[in-house]
PDB file of C-alpha atoms in Angstrom:
ATOM      1  CA  MET A   1       2.746 -58.637 -14.098  1.00 53.00           C
ATOM      2  CA  SER A   2       0.623 -61.704 -13.649  1.00 58.00           C
ATOM      3  CA  ASN A   3      -2.833 -62.044 -15.050  1.00 60.00           C
ATOM      4  CA  ARG A   4      -4.315 -62.095 -11.536  1.00 58.00           C
ATOM      5  CA  LYS A   5      -2.821 -58.746 -10.647  1.00 59.00           C
ATOM      6  CA  ARG A   6      -3.911 -57.355 -13.956  1.00 59.00           C
ATOM      7  CA  SER A   7      -7.510 -58.429 -13.369  1.00 60.00           C
ATOM      8  CA  LEU A   8      -7.485 -56.981  -9.848  1.00 58.00           C
ATOM      9  CA  ARG A   9      -6.291 -53.616 -11.111  1.00 67.00           C
ATOM     10  CA  LYS A  10      -8.997 -53.642 -13.770  1.00 68.00           C
ATOM     11  CA  ARG A  11     -11.655 -54.448 -11.208  1.00 67.00           C
ATOM     12  CA  ASP A  12     -10.463 -51.702  -8.894  1.00 69.00           C
ATOM     13  CA  LYS A  13     -10.503 -49.245 -11.756  1.00 69.00           C
ATOM     14  CA  LYS A  14     -14.103 -50.140 -12.576  1.00 70.00           C
ATOM     15  CA  LYS A  15     -15.097 -49.737  -8.939  1.00 68.00           C
ATOM     16  CA  ARG A  16     -13.457 -46.344  -8.763  1.00 70.00           C
ATOM     17  CA  LEU A  17     -15.167 -45.309 -11.997  1.00 70.00           C
ATOM     18  CA  ILE A  18     -18.589 -46.440 -10.742  1.00 72.00           C
ATOM     19  CA  LYS A  19     -18.047 -44.647  -7.459  1.00 70.00           C
ATOM     20  CA  TYR A  20     -17.003 -41.482  -9.268  1.00 69.00           C
ATOM     21  CA  LYS A  21     -20.053 -41.605 -11.550  1.00 70.00           C
ATOM     22  CA  SER A  22     -22.415 -42.046  -8.614  1.00 74.00           C
ATOM     23  CA  LYS A  23     -20.814 -39.111  -6.815  1.00 73.00           C
ATOM     24  CA  LEU A  24     -20.990 -37.038  -9.982  1.00 71.00           C
ATOM     25  CA  CYS A  25     -24.683 -37.849 -10.412  1.00 74.00           C
ATOM     26  CA  ILE A  26     -25.415 -36.898  -6.798  1.00 75.00           C
ATOM     27  CA  HIS A  27     -23.404 -33.720  -7.226  1.00 69.00           C
ATOM     28  CA  ASN A  28     -25.308 -32.765 -10.379  1.00 73.00           C
ATOM     29  CA  ASN A  29     -28.639 -33.432  -8.695  1.00 74.00           C
ATOM     30  CA  ASN A  30     -27.665 -31.353  -5.696  1.00 76.00           C
ATOM     31  CA  LYS A  31     -26.381 -28.621  -7.968  1.00 76.00           C
ATOM     32  CA  GLY A  32     -29.666 -28.531  -9.884  1.00 77.00           C
ATOM     33  CA  HIS A  33     -31.649 -28.514  -6.647  1.00 76.00           C
ATOM     34  CA  LEU A  34     -29.562 -25.671  -5.267  1.00 81.00           C
ATOM     35  CA  LYS A  35     -30.033 -23.734  -8.484  1.00 83.00           C
ATOM     36  CA  ARG A  36     -33.814 -24.234  -8.431  1.00 84.00           C
ATOM     37  CA  THR A  37     -33.958 -23.253  -4.760  1.00 86.00           C
ATOM     38  CA  LYS A  38     -31.950 -20.115  -5.456  1.00 86.00           C
ATOM     39  CA  ASN A  39     -34.220 -19.151  -8.362  1.00 89.00           C
ATOM     40  CA  PHE A  40     -37.300 -19.828  -6.220  1.00 88.00           C
ATOM     41  CA  HIS A  41     -36.145 -17.504  -3.435  1.00 89.00           C
ATOM     42  CA  GLU A  42     -35.233 -14.835  -5.983  1.00 91.00           C
ATOM     43  CA  ASN A  43     -38.736 -15.057  -7.454  1.00 90.00           C
ATOM     44  CA  VAL A  44     -40.222 -14.702  -3.968  1.00 90.00           C
ATOM     45  CA  LYS A  45     -38.135 -11.570  -3.354  1.00 91.00           C
ATOM     46  CA  LYS A  46     -39.306 -10.106  -6.657  1.00 91.00           C
ATOM     47  CA  ALA A  47     -42.921 -10.995  -5.833  1.00 90.00           C
ATOM     48  CA  LEU A  48     -42.716  -9.060  -2.558  1.00 90.00           C
ATOM     49  CA  HIS A  49     -42.394  -5.845  -4.582  1.00 90.00           C
ATOM     50  CA  TYR A  50     -45.940  -6.369  -5.944  1.00 90.00           C
ATOM     51  CA  ILE A  51     -47.764  -7.023  -2.668  1.00 91.00           C
ATOM     52  CA  GLU A  52     -48.188  -5.052   0.551  1.00 88.00           C
ATOM     53  CA  VAL A  53     -48.793  -7.106   3.696  1.00 88.00           C
ATOM     54  CA  PHE A  54     -50.434  -5.289   6.627  1.00 87.00           C
ATOM     55  CA  SER A  55     -51.477  -8.416   8.459  1.00 87.00           C
ATOM     56  CA  GLN A  56     -50.230 -10.582  11.291  1.00 86.00           C
ATOM     57  CA  GLU A  57     -50.885 -13.694   9.239  1.00 87.00           C
ATOM     58  CA  ASN A  58     -47.704 -15.386   8.069  1.00 88.00           C
ATOM     59  CA  LEU A  59     -47.976 -15.944   4.333  1.00 90.00           C
ATOM     60  CA  THR A  60     -46.100 -18.823   2.773  1.00 90.00           C
ATOM     61  CA  ASN A  61     -43.805 -18.377  -0.202  1.00 92.00           C
ATOM     62  CA  TYR A  62     -46.312 -19.967  -2.569  1.00 92.00           C
ATOM     63  CA  GLU A  63     -49.094 -17.681  -1.310  1.00 92.00           C
ATOM     64  CA  ILE A  64     -46.838 -14.692  -1.990  1.00 91.00           C
ATOM     65  CA  LEU A  65     -46.202 -15.929  -5.529  1.00 92.00           C
ATOM     66  CA  VAL A  66     -49.937 -16.354  -6.151  1.00 92.00           C
ATOM     67  CA  LEU A  67     -50.774 -12.870  -4.837  1.00 92.00           C
ATOM     68  CA  ALA A  68     -48.012 -11.316  -6.936  1.00 91.00           C
ATOM     69  CA  LYS A  69     -49.748 -12.519 -10.108  1.00 90.00           C
ATOM     70  CA  GLY A  70     -52.501  -9.981  -9.438  1.00 88.00           C
ATOM     71  CA  LEU A  71     -56.230 -10.162  -8.838  1.00 88.00           C
ATOM     72  CA  LYS A  72     -56.965 -10.538 -12.559  1.00 87.00           C
ATOM     73  CA  CYS A  73     -54.971 -13.764 -12.919  1.00 87.00           C
ATOM     74  CA  ILE A  74     -57.234 -16.605 -14.094  1.00 88.00           C
ATOM     75  CA  PRO A  75     -56.040 -20.163 -13.367  1.00 88.00           C
ATOM     76  CA  SER A  76     -56.080 -22.423 -16.399  1.00 87.00           C
ATOM     77  CA  PRO A  77     -59.085 -24.786 -16.317  1.00 82.00           C
ATOM     78  CA  ASP A  78     -58.930 -28.523 -15.828  1.00 80.00           C
ATOM     79  CA  VAL A  79     -59.581 -30.286 -19.159  1.00 82.00           C
ATOM     80  CA  LYS A  80     -59.763 -33.813 -17.778  1.00 82.00           C
ATOM     81  CA  TYR A  81     -63.575 -34.026 -17.749  1.00 84.00           C
ATOM     82  CA  ILE A  82     -64.348 -31.107 -20.036  1.00 86.00           C
ATOM     83  CA  LYS A  83     -65.927 -33.259 -22.778  1.00 87.00           C
ATOM     84  CA  GLN A  84     -68.211 -35.029 -20.290  1.00 87.00           C
ATOM     85  CA  LYS A  85     -69.338 -31.677 -18.863  1.00 88.00           C
ATOM     86  CA  LEU A  86     -69.968 -30.351 -22.360  1.00 89.00           C
ATOM     87  CA  LEU A  87     -72.148 -33.364 -23.191  1.00 90.00           C
ATOM     88  CA  LEU A  88     -74.137 -32.921 -19.978  1.00 90.00           C
ATOM     89  CA  ASP A  89     -74.785 -29.277 -20.823  1.00 91.00           C
ATOM     90  CA  PHE A  90     -75.857 -30.256 -24.326  1.00 92.00           C
ATOM     91  CA  ASP A  91     -78.259 -32.872 -22.915  1.00 91.00           C
ATOM     92  CA  GLU A  92     -79.881 -30.119 -20.850  1.00 91.00           C
ATOM     93  CA  LEU A  93     -80.192 -28.007 -24.005  1.00 91.00           C
ATOM     94  CA  GLY A  94     -81.847 -30.927 -25.796  1.00 91.00           C
ATOM     95  CA  ARG A  95     -84.308 -31.388 -22.915  1.00 90.00           C
ATOM     96  CA  LYS A  96     -85.321 -27.717 -23.092  1.00 90.00           C
ATOM     97  CA  MET A  97     -85.783 -27.903 -26.868  1.00 90.00           C
ATOM     98  CA  ARG A  98     -88.000 -30.987 -26.521  1.00 90.00           C
ATOM     99  CA  CYS A  99     -90.006 -29.278 -23.761  1.00 87.00           C
ATOM    100  CA  LYS A 100     -90.547 -26.243 -25.957  1.00 86.00           C
ATOM    101  CA  TYR A 101     -91.748 -28.461 -28.799  1.00 87.00           C
ATOM    102  CA  HIS A 102     -93.930 -30.499 -26.428  1.00 84.00           C
ATOM    103  CA  PHE A 103     -95.726 -27.431 -25.026  1.00 81.00           C
ATOM    104  CA  SER A 104     -95.792 -25.423 -28.260  1.00 80.00           C
ATOM    105  CA  ASP A 105     -99.342 -26.461 -29.265  1.00 74.00           C
ATOM    106  CA  LYS A 106    -100.681 -25.189 -25.875  1.00 68.00           C
ATOM    107  CA  SER A 107    -102.692 -28.378 -25.413  1.00 66.00           C
ATOM    108  CA  ASN A 108    -100.262 -29.748 -22.820  1.00 59.00           C
ATOM    109  CA  THR A 109    -100.836 -26.953 -20.324  1.00 62.00           C
ATOM    110  CA  ASP A 110     -99.451 -26.993 -16.826  1.00 62.00           C
ATOM    111  CA  SER A 111    -101.863 -25.898 -14.093  1.00 65.00           C
ATOM    112  CA  ASN A 112     -99.364 -25.918 -11.235  1.00 65.00           C
ATOM    113  CA  HIS A 113     -98.304 -22.775  -9.437  1.00 62.00           C
ATOM    114  CA  PRO A 114     -95.620 -20.869 -11.403  1.00 61.00           C
ATOM    115  CA  PHE A 115     -93.406 -20.386  -8.307  1.00 64.00           C
ATOM    116  CA  ARG A 116     -92.249 -23.889  -7.515  1.00 69.00           C
ATOM    117  CA  VAL A 117     -89.193 -26.108  -7.690  1.00 71.00           C
ATOM    118  CA  LYS A 118     -88.327 -27.181 -11.234  1.00 74.00           C
ATOM    119  CA  SER A 119     -89.465 -30.734 -11.914  1.00 76.00           C
ATOM    120  CA  GLY A 120     -86.819 -31.648 -14.486  1.00 80.00           C
ATOM    121  CA  PHE A 121     -89.486 -33.063 -16.788  1.00 83.00           C
ATOM    122  CA  LYS A 122     -88.081 -35.051 -19.730  1.00 85.00           C
ATOM    123  CA  PRO A 123     -90.595 -35.230 -22.583  1.00 85.00           C
ATOM    124  CA  ALA A 124     -90.724 -37.757 -25.391  1.00 84.00           C
ATOM    125  CA  LEU A 125     -88.794 -37.356 -28.625  1.00 85.00           C
ATOM    126  CA  ALA A 126     -89.554 -34.314 -30.737  1.00 85.00           C
ATOM    127  CA  ASN A 127     -89.907 -34.145 -34.516  1.00 87.00           C
ATOM    128  CA  ASN A 128     -87.270 -35.436 -36.939  1.00 88.00           C
ATOM    129  CA  THR A 129     -85.659 -32.038 -37.520  1.00 90.00           C
ATOM    130  CA  ILE A 130     -84.896 -31.449 -33.845  1.00 90.00           C
ATOM    131  CA  GLU A 131     -83.771 -35.023 -33.206  1.00 91.00           C
ATOM    132  CA  ASN A 132     -81.474 -35.078 -36.244  1.00 91.00           C
ATOM    133  CA  TYR A 133     -79.914 -31.798 -35.151  1.00 91.00           C
ATOM    134  CA  LEU A 134     -79.348 -33.056 -31.599  1.00 91.00           C
ATOM    135  CA  PHE A 135     -77.849 -36.344 -32.783  1.00 91.00           C
ATOM    136  CA  ALA A 136     -75.521 -34.711 -35.328  1.00 92.00           C
ATOM    137  CA  THR A 137     -74.339 -32.105 -32.842  1.00 91.00           C
ATOM    138  CA  LYS A 138     -73.663 -34.716 -30.178  1.00 90.00           C
ATOM    139  CA  MET A 139     -71.566 -36.731 -32.636  1.00 91.00           C
ATOM    140  CA  GLU A 140     -69.531 -33.640 -33.480  1.00 90.00           C
ATOM    141  CA  ILE A 141     -68.918 -33.003 -29.788  1.00 88.00           C
ATOM    142  CA  CYS A 142     -67.706 -36.579 -29.340  1.00 87.00           C
ATOM    143  CA  ARG A 143     -65.211 -36.103 -32.198  1.00 88.00           C
ATOM    144  CA  LEU A 144     -63.690 -33.000 -30.653  1.00 86.00           C
ATOM    145  CA  LYS A 145     -60.007 -33.183 -29.819  1.00 86.00           C
ATOM    146  CA  ILE A 146     -59.262 -31.510 -26.528  1.00 84.00           C
ATOM    147  CA  ASN A 147     -55.791 -30.028 -26.511  1.00 83.00           C
ATOM    148  CA  LYS A 148     -53.741 -30.230 -23.383  1.00 81.00           C
ATOM    149  CA  VAL A 149     -53.519 -26.994 -21.469  1.00 81.00           C
ATOM    150  CA  ARG A 150     -50.356 -25.957 -19.733  1.00 83.00           C
ATOM    151  CA  TYR A 151     -51.201 -24.942 -16.194  1.00 85.00           C
ATOM    152  CA  ASN A 152     -50.157 -21.419 -15.291  1.00 87.00           C
ATOM    153  CA  LEU A 153     -50.045 -22.369 -11.600  1.00 88.00           C
ATOM    154  CA  SER A 154     -47.986 -25.112 -10.024  1.00 88.00           C
ATOM    155  CA  LYS A 155     -49.418 -27.735  -7.701  1.00 89.00           C
ATOM    156  CA  HIS A 156     -48.237 -25.867  -4.609  1.00 91.00           C
ATOM    157  CA  GLU A 157     -49.587 -22.557  -5.932  1.00 91.00           C
ATOM    158  CA  ARG A 158     -53.028 -24.103  -6.492  1.00 91.00           C
ATOM    159  CA  ALA A 159     -53.012 -25.379  -2.917  1.00 91.00           C
ATOM    160  CA  ALA A 160     -51.964 -21.909  -1.723  1.00 92.00           C
ATOM    161  CA  LEU A 161     -54.849 -20.361  -3.680  1.00 91.00           C
ATOM    162  CA  LYS A 162     -57.344 -22.643  -1.918  1.00 92.00           C
ATOM    163  CA  THR A 163     -55.800 -21.722   1.429  1.00 92.00           C
ATOM    164  CA  LEU A 164     -56.157 -18.009   0.711  1.00 92.00           C
ATOM    165  CA  ARG A 165     -59.798 -18.431  -0.325  1.00 90.00           C
ATOM    166  CA  SER A 166     -60.636 -20.289   2.888  1.00 91.00           C
ATOM    167  CA  ASN A 167     -58.812 -17.812   5.153  1.00 90.00           C
ATOM    168  CA  ASN A 168     -61.463 -15.582   6.761  1.00 89.00           C
ATOM    169  CA  ASN A 169     -58.999 -13.561   8.836  1.00 90.00           C
ATOM    170  CA  ILE A 170     -57.606 -11.465   5.983  1.00 91.00           C
ATOM    171  CA  ILE A 171     -58.908  -9.145   3.279  1.00 89.00           C
ATOM    172  CA  ILE A 172     -57.243  -9.067  -0.139  1.00 90.00           C
ATOM    173  CA  LYS A 173     -57.856  -6.033  -2.324  1.00 88.00           C
ATOM    174  CA  LYS A 174     -56.207  -3.864  -4.949  1.00 87.00           C
ATOM    175  CA  ALA A 175     -54.176  -0.864  -3.832  1.00 86.00           C
ATOM    176  CA  ASP A 176     -55.563   2.622  -4.404  1.00 81.00           C
ATOM    177  CA  LYS A 177     -52.482   4.258  -5.925  1.00 80.00           C
ATOM    178  CA  ASN A 178     -50.786   1.453  -7.897  1.00 80.00           C
ATOM    179  CA  SER A 179     -51.374  -2.043  -9.232  1.00 82.00           C
ATOM    180  CA  SER A 180     -50.051  -3.918  -6.195  1.00 88.00           C
ATOM    181  CA  THR A 181     -52.102  -6.269  -4.018  1.00 90.00           C
ATOM    182  CA  VAL A 182     -52.798  -5.416  -0.383  1.00 90.00           C
ATOM    183  CA  VAL A 183     -53.346  -7.958   2.407  1.00 90.00           C
ATOM    184  CA  LEU A 184     -55.113  -6.618   5.518  1.00 89.00           C
ATOM    185  CA  ASP A 185     -56.360  -8.025   8.797  1.00 89.00           C
ATOM    186  CA  LYS A 186     -60.135  -8.294   8.570  1.00 88.00           C
ATOM    187  CA  SER A 187     -60.848  -7.365  12.197  1.00 88.00           C
ATOM    188  CA  LEU A 188     -58.495  -4.377  12.175  1.00 86.00           C
ATOM    189  CA  TYR A 189     -59.823  -3.208   8.805  1.00 85.00           C
ATOM    190  CA  ILE A 190     -63.441  -3.280  10.002  1.00 86.00           C
ATOM    191  CA  LYS A 191     -62.544  -1.575  13.279  1.00 85.00           C
ATOM    192  CA  GLN A 192     -60.648   1.272  11.611  1.00 81.00           C
ATOM    193  CA  THR A 193     -63.386   1.752   9.019  1.00 79.00           C
ATOM    194  CA  LEU A 194     -66.099   1.975  11.668  1.00 81.00           C
ATOM    195  CA  ASN A 195     -64.035   4.413  13.725  1.00 80.00           C
ATOM    196  CA  PHE A 196     -63.480   6.537  10.656  1.00 74.00           C
ATOM    197  CA  LEU A 197     -67.168   6.562   9.739  1.00 71.00           C
ATOM    198  CA  ASN A 198     -68.341   7.288  13.271  1.00 73.00           C
ATOM    199  CA  ASN A 199     -65.987  10.249  13.635  1.00 71.00           C
ATOM    200  CA  SER A 200     -67.985  13.248  12.407  1.00 63.00           C
ATOM    201  CA  SER A 201     -64.932  15.533  12.360  1.00 64.00           C
ATOM    202  CA  SER A 202     -63.026  13.341   9.902  1.00 59.00           C
ATOM    203  CA  TYR A 203     -66.004  12.199   7.820  1.00 54.00           C
ATOM    204  CA  PRO A 204     -68.604  15.010   7.769  1.00 51.00           C
ATOM    205  CA  CYS A 205     -70.644  13.684   4.841  1.00 46.00           C
ATOM    206  CA  TYR A 206     -74.373  12.961   4.869  1.00 44.00           C
ATOM    207  CA  SER A 207     -76.321  11.054   2.236  1.00 41.00           C
ATOM    208  CA  ILE A 208     -80.023  11.887   1.991  1.00 42.00           C
ATOM    209  CA  GLY A 209     -81.736   9.513  -0.392  1.00 44.00           C
ATOM    210  CA  GLY A 210     -85.331  10.540   0.197  1.00 46.00           C
ATOM    211  CA  TYR A 211     -85.080  14.195  -0.761  1.00 44.00           C
ATOM    212  CA  CYS A 212     -85.108  13.665  -4.521  1.00 49.00           C
ATOM    213  CA  THR A 213     -87.780  10.997  -4.146  1.00 45.00           C
ATOM    214  CA  SER A 214     -90.120  13.418  -2.415  1.00 45.00           C
ATOM    215  CA  ARG A 215     -89.216  16.188  -4.857  1.00 46.00           C
ATOM    216  CA  ARG A 216     -90.018  13.995  -7.882  1.00 46.00           C
ATOM    217  CA  CYS A 217     -93.281  12.863  -6.281  1.00 43.00           C
ATOM    218  CA  ARG A 218     -94.319  16.467  -5.669  1.00 42.00           C
ATOM    219  CA  ILE A 219     -93.448  17.584  -9.222  1.00 45.00           C
ATOM    220  CA  GLU A 220     -95.109  14.588 -10.836  1.00 42.00           C
ATOM    221  CA  TYR A 221     -98.264  14.841  -8.756  1.00 40.00           C
ATOM    222  CA  TYR A 222     -98.896  18.566  -9.150  1.00 41.00           C
ATOM    223  CA  SER A 223     -97.887  18.756 -12.815  1.00 45.00           C
ATOM    224  CA  ASN A 224    -100.266  16.014 -13.897  1.00 46.00           C
ATOM    225  CA  PRO A 225    -102.590  14.754 -11.146  1.00 44.00           C
ATOM    226  CA  GLU A 226    -104.104  12.106 -13.416  1.00 43.00           C
ATOM    227  CA  ASP A 227    -100.749  10.420 -13.997  1.00 43.00           C
ATOM    228  CA  ASP A 228     -99.690   7.569 -11.751  1.00 43.00           C
ATOM    229  CA  ILE A 229     -96.546   8.581  -9.897  1.00 40.00           C
ATOM    230  CA  THR A 230     -95.412   4.978  -9.531  1.00 42.00           C
ATOM    231  CA  SER A 231     -94.928   4.602 -13.306  1.00 42.00           C
ATOM    232  CA  HIS A 232     -92.367   7.365 -13.656  1.00 41.00           C
ATOM    233  CA  PRO A 233     -89.143   6.409 -15.515  1.00 40.00           C
ATOM    234  CA  ASP A 234     -85.704   6.171 -13.907  1.00 39.00           C
ATOM    235  CA  CYS A 235     -84.661   9.144 -11.821  1.00 39.00           C
ATOM    236  CA  SER A 236     -81.442  10.114 -10.097  1.00 38.00           C
ATOM    237  CA  TYR A 237     -81.427  10.706  -6.388  1.00 37.00           C
ATOM    238  CA  THR A 238     -79.636  13.333  -4.339  1.00 39.00           C
ATOM    239  CA  GLN A 239     -76.468  12.858  -2.325  1.00 39.00           C
ATOM    240  CA  LEU A 240     -75.138  15.512   0.006  1.00 38.00           C
ATOM    241  CA  CYS A 241     -71.422  16.060  -0.505  1.00 38.00           C
ATOM    242  CA  CYS A 242     -69.077  18.104   1.672  1.00 38.00           C
ATOM    243  CA  GLN A 243     -66.842  20.922   0.479  1.00 41.00           C
ATOM    244  CA  PRO A 244     -64.274  22.836   2.598  1.00 42.00           C
ATOM    245  CA  TYR A 245     -65.422  26.238   3.812  1.00 38.00           C
ATOM    246  CA  ASN A 246     -63.393  28.385   6.262  1.00 41.00           C
ATOM    247  CA  GLY A 247     -61.848  25.426   8.026  1.00 42.00           C
ATOM    248  CA  GLY A 248     -65.137  23.509   8.113  1.00 38.00           C
ATOM    249  CA  TYR A 249     -67.478  21.891   5.635  1.00 36.00           C
ATOM    250  CA  TYR A 250     -70.721  22.840   4.005  1.00 34.00           C
ATOM    251  CA  VAL A 251     -73.207  20.712   2.125  1.00 35.00           C
ATOM    252  CA  GLU A 252     -73.944  20.852  -1.569  1.00 35.00           C
ATOM    253  CA  THR A 253     -76.368  18.621  -3.461  1.00 35.00           C
ATOM    254  CA  ALA A 254     -75.269  16.502  -6.398  1.00 34.00           C
ATOM    255  CA  GLN A 255     -77.341  14.013  -8.389  1.00 37.00           C
ATOM    256  CA  ASN A 256     -76.003  10.701  -9.649  1.00 36.00           C
ATOM    257  CA  GLY A 257     -77.219   7.156 -10.162  1.00 38.00           C
ATOM    258  CA  HIS A 258     -80.594   5.703 -11.149  1.00 47.00           C
ATOM    259  CA  ALA A 259     -82.613   4.834  -8.083  1.00 47.00           C
ATOM    260  CA  TRP A 260     -86.204   5.767  -8.819  1.00 46.00           C
ATOM    261  CA  ASN A 261     -87.320   2.172  -9.373  1.00 50.00           C
ATOM    262  CA  THR A 262     -85.799   1.066  -6.076  1.00 52.00           C
ATOM    263  CA  GLN A 263     -87.109   4.049  -4.118  1.00 52.00           C
ATOM    264  CA  ARG A 264     -90.684   4.148  -5.378  1.00 54.00           C
ATOM    265  CA  THR A 265     -91.395   0.504  -4.471  1.00 56.00           C
ATOM    266  CA  PHE A 266     -90.346   0.934  -0.870  1.00 56.00           C
ATOM    267  CA  MET A 267     -91.982   4.345  -0.502  1.00 58.00           C
ATOM    268  CA  ASN A 268     -95.395   3.189  -1.729  1.00 59.00           C
ATOM    269  CA  THR A 269     -95.422  -0.052   0.257  1.00 60.00           C
ATOM    270  CA  ALA A 270     -94.173   1.627   3.438  1.00 57.00           C
ATOM    271  CA  LEU A 271     -96.670   4.477   3.270  1.00 56.00           C
ATOM    272  CA  ARG A 272     -99.623   2.288   2.395  1.00 59.00           C
ATOM    273  CA  SER A 273     -98.740  -0.041   5.277  1.00 57.00           C
ATOM    274  CA  LEU A 274     -98.975   3.006   7.559  1.00 53.00           C
ATOM    275  CA  GLY A 275    -102.458   3.755   6.228  1.00 53.00           C
ATOM    276  CA  PHE A 276    -101.661   6.734   3.984  1.00 53.00           C
ATOM    277  CA  GLY A 277    -103.596   7.183   0.771  1.00 54.00           C
ATOM    278  CA  LYS A 278    -102.145   8.751  -2.360  1.00 54.00           C
ATOM    279  CA  LYS A 279    -103.304  12.309  -1.672  1.00 52.00           C
ATOM    280  CA  ASN A 280    -102.432  12.145   2.016  1.00 56.00           C
ATOM    281  CA  MET A 281     -99.055  10.722   1.066  1.00 56.00           C
ATOM    282  CA  GLU A 282     -98.359  13.585  -1.331  1.00 55.00           C
ATOM    283  CA  SER A 283     -99.203  16.197   1.281  1.00 61.00           C
ATOM    284  CA  LYS A 284     -96.808  14.559   3.723  1.00 61.00           C
ATOM    285  CA  VAL A 285     -94.061  14.390   1.116  1.00 59.00           C
ATOM    286  CA  LEU A 286     -94.654  18.008   0.135  1.00 61.00           C
ATOM    287  CA  GLY A 287     -94.432  19.157   3.750  1.00 66.00           C
ATOM    288  CA  GLU A 288     -91.187  17.319   4.352  1.00 62.00           C
ATOM    289  CA  THR A 289     -89.698  18.626   1.117  1.00 61.00           C
ATOM    290  CA  GLN A 290     -90.420  22.208   2.103  1.00 65.00           C
ATOM    291  CA  HIS A 291     -88.975  21.600   5.571  1.00 67.00           C
ATOM    292  CA  PHE A 292     -85.791  20.109   4.135  1.00 64.00           C
ATOM    293  CA  ARG A 293     -85.352  23.039   1.748  1.00 64.00           C
ATOM    294  CA  ARG A 294     -85.741  25.429   4.673  1.00 69.00           C
ATOM    295  CA  VAL A 295     -83.023  23.548   6.557  1.00 66.00           C
ATOM    296  CA  LEU A 296     -80.615  23.907   3.624  1.00 63.00           C
ATOM    297  CA  SER A 297     -81.480  27.576   3.118  1.00 66.00           C
ATOM    298  CA  ASP A 298     -80.955  28.340   6.822  1.00 69.00           C
ATOM    299  CA  LEU A 299     -77.449  26.896   6.658  1.00 62.00           C
ATOM    300  CA  ASN A 300     -76.451  29.447   3.985  1.00 60.00           C
ATOM    301  CA  GLU A 301     -73.237  27.545   3.143  1.00 52.00           C
ATOM    302  CA  GLU A 302     -72.143  27.402   6.772  1.00 52.00           C
ATOM    303  CA  PRO A 303     -70.375  24.429   8.364  1.00 48.00           C
ATOM    304  CA  ILE A 304     -72.608  21.738   9.805  1.00 44.00           C
ATOM    305  CA  LEU A 305     -71.865  21.360  13.509  1.00 43.00           C
ATOM    306  CA  SER A 306     -74.297  18.533  14.193  1.00 41.00           C
ATOM    307  CA  ASP A 307     -75.892  15.705  12.290  1.00 44.00           C
ATOM    308  CA  ILE A 308     -78.517  16.949   9.863  1.00 45.00           C
ATOM    309  CA  ARG A 309     -80.844  14.146  10.925  1.00 42.00           C
ATOM    310  CA  SER A 310     -81.587  16.042  14.146  1.00 42.00           C
ATOM    311  CA  SER A 311     -83.049  18.885  12.059  1.00 41.00           C
ATOM    312  CA  LEU A 312     -85.513  16.609  10.254  1.00 40.00           C
ATOM    313  CA  LYS A 313     -88.367  15.726  12.564  1.00 39.00           C
ATOM    314  CA  TYR A 314     -90.734  13.921  10.238  1.00 40.00           C
ATOM    315  CA  TYR A 315     -90.932  10.153  10.572  1.00 39.00           C
ATOM    316  CA  LEU A 316     -91.680   9.609   6.887  1.00 44.00           C
ATOM    317  CA  PHE A 317     -88.440  11.253   5.771  1.00 45.00           C
ATOM    318  CA  HIS A 318     -86.397   9.138   8.201  1.00 45.00           C
ATOM    319  CA  CYS A 319     -88.137   5.984   6.993  1.00 43.00           C
ATOM    320  CA  ILE A 320     -87.299   6.656   3.338  1.00 43.00           C
ATOM    321  CA  ARG A 321     -83.763   7.770   4.156  1.00 44.00           C
ATOM    322  CA  GLU A 322     -82.848   4.698   6.201  1.00 43.00           C
ATOM    323  CA  LYS A 323     -84.202   2.358   3.520  1.00 39.00           C
ATOM    324  CA  ILE A 324     -82.211   4.024   0.737  1.00 39.00           C
ATOM    325  CA  LEU A 325     -79.010   3.954   2.797  1.00 42.00           C
ATOM    326  CA  LEU A 326     -79.455   0.243   3.445  1.00 41.00           C
ATOM    327  CA  GLN A 327     -79.717  -0.411  -0.289  1.00 38.00           C
TER     328      GLN A 327
END
């Protein structure tokens, strides 16, 4: 065999080898891509077991993966500018310390109105102790080594999280019976809730917030007339709960929560705006309390066929009740 033929065969062999290696590389890349795609779809199928979708919105695969992590999942923070943010916060701390030192002798008084926009006043340097502490602490912050944090969400999952936060057509909440995440249509959820609340046969429960308020006012006023009823400590208020009784429901009172501070402010301001004094107010409250107790005693654990608000005719009671329900 001549040298020319030998060189041609060698060249052809190299070409075939290069072609085979390129095909092998493409095959390996495609194989890895197919494997990653298969694992991704398997993870999406597993994630569907942890969420319940009752919405017409089409969720993407990355949104499903984010929701499957649960509502307690906290994305890892960005540490790119964490040292700069820490120094800015420390500068604000130093400004407050200098302000406290500047106004500590009470000679630099401020005569402006207390309810105003903060001026951001930056005083002069404080004493040596404070300045040395601020300088040494700032140097220690500059020497800090910030470790890299591995993100627990991918780039696509972070984008999906922003999309879910900006979507106003759905409601995301935890399930009642298990730890799964539920996705609901906002409009349908509000409509069904309002229908359920407005149906007296399916939701025969009435919350009367003013009854305990009037009862506490009456007890406090007639037990110690010299005491100011507005300074009474926290007090629980009364809710009316429903219990089954011969196919219907009857009302029983149960006390929970601390609402005296929120009730007394509204009651006093509302009554004084109507022109009632303290004694006149107490007589009104006493009369409504007795009327409400008569309404409950007349029921005698019988089912309520109509709304109890129709049985209460006093304006003052309705005023207190509506305010407490709004809170």
